[in-house]
mmCIF file of C-alpha atoms in Angstrom:
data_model
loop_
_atom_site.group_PDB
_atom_site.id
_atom_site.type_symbol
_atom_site.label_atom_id
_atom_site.label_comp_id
_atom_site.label_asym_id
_atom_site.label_seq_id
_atom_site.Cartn_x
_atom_site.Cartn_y
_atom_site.Cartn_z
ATOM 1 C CA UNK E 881 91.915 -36.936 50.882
ATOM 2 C CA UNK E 882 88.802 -39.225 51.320
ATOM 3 C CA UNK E 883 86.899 -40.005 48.302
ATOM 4 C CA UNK E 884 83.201 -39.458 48.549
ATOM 5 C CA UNK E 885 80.737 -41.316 45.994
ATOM 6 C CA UNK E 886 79.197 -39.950 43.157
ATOM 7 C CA UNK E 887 76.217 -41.526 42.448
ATOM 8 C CA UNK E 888 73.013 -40.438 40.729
ATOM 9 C CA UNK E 889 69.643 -42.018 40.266
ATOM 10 C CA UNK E 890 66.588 -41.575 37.920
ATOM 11 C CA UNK E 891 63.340 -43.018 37.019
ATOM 12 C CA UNK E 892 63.219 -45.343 34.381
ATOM 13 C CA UNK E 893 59.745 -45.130 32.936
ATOM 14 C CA UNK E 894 60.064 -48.102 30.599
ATOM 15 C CA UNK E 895 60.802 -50.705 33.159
ATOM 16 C CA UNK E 896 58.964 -48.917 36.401
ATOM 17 C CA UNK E 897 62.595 -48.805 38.334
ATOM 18 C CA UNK E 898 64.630 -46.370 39.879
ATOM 19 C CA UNK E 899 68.785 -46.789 38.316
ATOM 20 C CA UNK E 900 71.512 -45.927 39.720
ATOM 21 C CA UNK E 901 75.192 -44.803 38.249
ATOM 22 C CA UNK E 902 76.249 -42.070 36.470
ATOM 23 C CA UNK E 903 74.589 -39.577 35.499
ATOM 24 C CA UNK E 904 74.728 -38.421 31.055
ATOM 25 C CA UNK E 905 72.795 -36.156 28.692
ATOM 26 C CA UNK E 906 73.389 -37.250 24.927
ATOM 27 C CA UNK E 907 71.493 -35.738 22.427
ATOM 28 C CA UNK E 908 69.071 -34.387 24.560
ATOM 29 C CA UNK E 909 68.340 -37.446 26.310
ATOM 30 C CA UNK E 910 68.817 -38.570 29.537
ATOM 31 C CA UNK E 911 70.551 -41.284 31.039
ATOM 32 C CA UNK E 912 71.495 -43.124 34.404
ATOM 33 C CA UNK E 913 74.670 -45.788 33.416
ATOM 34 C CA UNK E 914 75.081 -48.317 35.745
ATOM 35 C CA UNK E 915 78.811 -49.290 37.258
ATOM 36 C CA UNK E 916 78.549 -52.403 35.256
ATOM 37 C CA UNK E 917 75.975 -53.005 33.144
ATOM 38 C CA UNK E 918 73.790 -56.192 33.507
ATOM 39 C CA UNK E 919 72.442 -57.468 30.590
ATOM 40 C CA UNK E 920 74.601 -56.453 27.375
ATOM 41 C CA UNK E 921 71.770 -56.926 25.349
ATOM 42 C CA UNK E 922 69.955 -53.922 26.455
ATOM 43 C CA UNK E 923 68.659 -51.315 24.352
ATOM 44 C CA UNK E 924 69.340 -47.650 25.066
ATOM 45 C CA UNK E 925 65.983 -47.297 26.655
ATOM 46 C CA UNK E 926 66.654 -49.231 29.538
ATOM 47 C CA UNK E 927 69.116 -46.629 30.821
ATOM 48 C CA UNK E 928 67.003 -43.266 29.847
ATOM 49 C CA UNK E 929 65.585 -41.661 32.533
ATOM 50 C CA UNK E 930 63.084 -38.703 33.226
ATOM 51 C CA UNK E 931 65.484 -35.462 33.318
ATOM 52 C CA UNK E 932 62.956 -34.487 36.444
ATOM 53 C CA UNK E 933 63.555 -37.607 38.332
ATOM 54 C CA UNK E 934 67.284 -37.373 38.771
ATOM 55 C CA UNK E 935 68.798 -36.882 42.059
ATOM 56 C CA UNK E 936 72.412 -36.891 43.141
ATOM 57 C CA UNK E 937 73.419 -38.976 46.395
ATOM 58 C CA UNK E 938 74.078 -36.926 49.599
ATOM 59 C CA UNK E 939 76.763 -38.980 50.928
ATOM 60 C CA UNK E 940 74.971 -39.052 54.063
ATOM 61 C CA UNK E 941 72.546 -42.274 54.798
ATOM 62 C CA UNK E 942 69.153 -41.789 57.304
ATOM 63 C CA UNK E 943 68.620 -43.326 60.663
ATOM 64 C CA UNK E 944 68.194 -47.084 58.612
ATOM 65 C CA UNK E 945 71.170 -46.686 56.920
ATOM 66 C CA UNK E 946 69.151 -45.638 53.391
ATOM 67 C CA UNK E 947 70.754 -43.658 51.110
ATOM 68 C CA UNK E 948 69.887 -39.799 51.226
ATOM 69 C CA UNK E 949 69.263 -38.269 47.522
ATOM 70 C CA UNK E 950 68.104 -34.868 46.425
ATOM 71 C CA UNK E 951 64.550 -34.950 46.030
ATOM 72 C CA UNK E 952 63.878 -37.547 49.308
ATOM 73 C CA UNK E 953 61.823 -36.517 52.041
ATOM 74 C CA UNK E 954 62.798 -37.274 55.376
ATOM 75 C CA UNK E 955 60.953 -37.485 58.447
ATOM 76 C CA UNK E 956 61.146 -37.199 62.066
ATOM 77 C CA UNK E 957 58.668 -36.775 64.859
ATOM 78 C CA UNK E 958 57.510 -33.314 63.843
ATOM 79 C CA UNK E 959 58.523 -32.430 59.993
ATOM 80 C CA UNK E 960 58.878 -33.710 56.846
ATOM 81 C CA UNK E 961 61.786 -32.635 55.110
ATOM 82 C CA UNK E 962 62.494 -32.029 51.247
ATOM 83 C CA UNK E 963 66.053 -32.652 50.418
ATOM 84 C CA UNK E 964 67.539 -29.898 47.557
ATOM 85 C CA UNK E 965 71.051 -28.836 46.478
ATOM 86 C CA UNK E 966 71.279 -24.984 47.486
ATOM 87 C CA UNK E 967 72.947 -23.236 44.788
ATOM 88 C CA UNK E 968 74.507 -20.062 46.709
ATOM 89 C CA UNK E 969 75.436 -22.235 49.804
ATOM 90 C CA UNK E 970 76.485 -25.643 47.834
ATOM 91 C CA UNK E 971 75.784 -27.986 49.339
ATOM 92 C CA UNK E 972 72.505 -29.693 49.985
ATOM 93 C CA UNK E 973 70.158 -28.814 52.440
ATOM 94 C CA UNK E 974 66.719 -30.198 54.099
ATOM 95 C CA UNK E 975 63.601 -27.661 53.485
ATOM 96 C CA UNK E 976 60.651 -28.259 56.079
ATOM 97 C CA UNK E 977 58.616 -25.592 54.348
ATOM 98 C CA UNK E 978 59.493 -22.976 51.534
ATOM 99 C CA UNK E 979 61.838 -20.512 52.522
ATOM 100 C CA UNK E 980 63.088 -22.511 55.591
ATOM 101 C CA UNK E 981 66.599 -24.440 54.877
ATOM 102 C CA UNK E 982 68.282 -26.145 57.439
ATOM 103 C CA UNK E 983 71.930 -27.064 57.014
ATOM 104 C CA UNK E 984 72.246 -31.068 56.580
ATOM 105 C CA UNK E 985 74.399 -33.380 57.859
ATOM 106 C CA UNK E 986 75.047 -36.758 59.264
ATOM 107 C CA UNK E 987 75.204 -36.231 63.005
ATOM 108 C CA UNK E 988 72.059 -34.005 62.393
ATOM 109 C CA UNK E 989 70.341 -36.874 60.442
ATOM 110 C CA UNK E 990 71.332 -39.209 63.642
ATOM 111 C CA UNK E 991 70.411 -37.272 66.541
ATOM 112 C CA UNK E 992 66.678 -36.404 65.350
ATOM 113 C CA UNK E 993 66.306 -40.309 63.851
ATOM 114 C CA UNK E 994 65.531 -39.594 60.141
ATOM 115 C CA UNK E 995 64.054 -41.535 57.937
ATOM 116 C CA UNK E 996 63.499 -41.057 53.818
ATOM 117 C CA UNK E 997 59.503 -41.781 53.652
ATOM 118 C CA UNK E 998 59.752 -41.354 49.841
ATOM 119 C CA UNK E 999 60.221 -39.145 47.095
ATOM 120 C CA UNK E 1000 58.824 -36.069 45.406
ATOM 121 C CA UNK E 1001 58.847 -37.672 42.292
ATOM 122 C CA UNK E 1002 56.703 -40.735 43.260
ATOM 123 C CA UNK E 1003 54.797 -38.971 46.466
ATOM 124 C CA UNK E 1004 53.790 -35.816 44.537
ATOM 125 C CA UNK E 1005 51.376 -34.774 47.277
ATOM 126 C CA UNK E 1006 55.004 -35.422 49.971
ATOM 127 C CA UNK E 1007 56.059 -31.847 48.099
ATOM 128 C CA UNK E 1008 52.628 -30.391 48.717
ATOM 129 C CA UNK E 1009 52.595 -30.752 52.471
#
């Protein structure tokens, strides 16, 4: 069986930077932990993150080979796309507009030449649209 990566990311507000790693709650904080981490001299808040930030990894990368999380917005010609995890379908889907989900995939992602354009988190006004 093929492996897929787990990876998560979140906004660290402390140094302005997105991390990526694993994803941990401790003590009702929130944290992204690197594969390896850099500087051992870190304090904890280099690795907390805003709970509403965090996105998991698709596994699937856009038209530029950029990572896909949840929480991206994609673009082609005509729509932007909000990427979410659906709940009763599991697996993670692109929404054009509420309501509307579209099942997501790589050869999807490829034929219509997506691109990720940003981020809900950072482009509030992308989720408005």
């Amino acid at each position: 069986m093929k492996k897929r990566e787990i990876l998560f990311r979140g906004w660290n507000e402390k140094n302005k930077k997105w991390l990526y790693g694993y994803y941990l709650v401790n003590r009702g904080e929130h944290f992204i932990s690197p594969d390896e981490f850099v500087n051992p001299l870190a304090s904890y808040e280099d690795y907390v993150v805003d709970a509403d930030s965090v996105g998991q990894y698709t596994g699937l990368k856009d038209a530029k080979g950029v990572k896909i999380f949840e929480g991206d917005v994609i673009v082609d010609e005509s729509y932007p796309y909000i990427i979410q995890y659906h709940e009763e379908y599991s697996q993670f889907v692109a929404v054009p507009k509420p309501d509307v989900t579209i099942a997501f995939y790589q050869q999807w992602v490829n034929e219509r030449g997506l691109v990720v354009i940003g981020n809900v988190y950072e482009d509030k006004e992308l989720e408005e649209d």
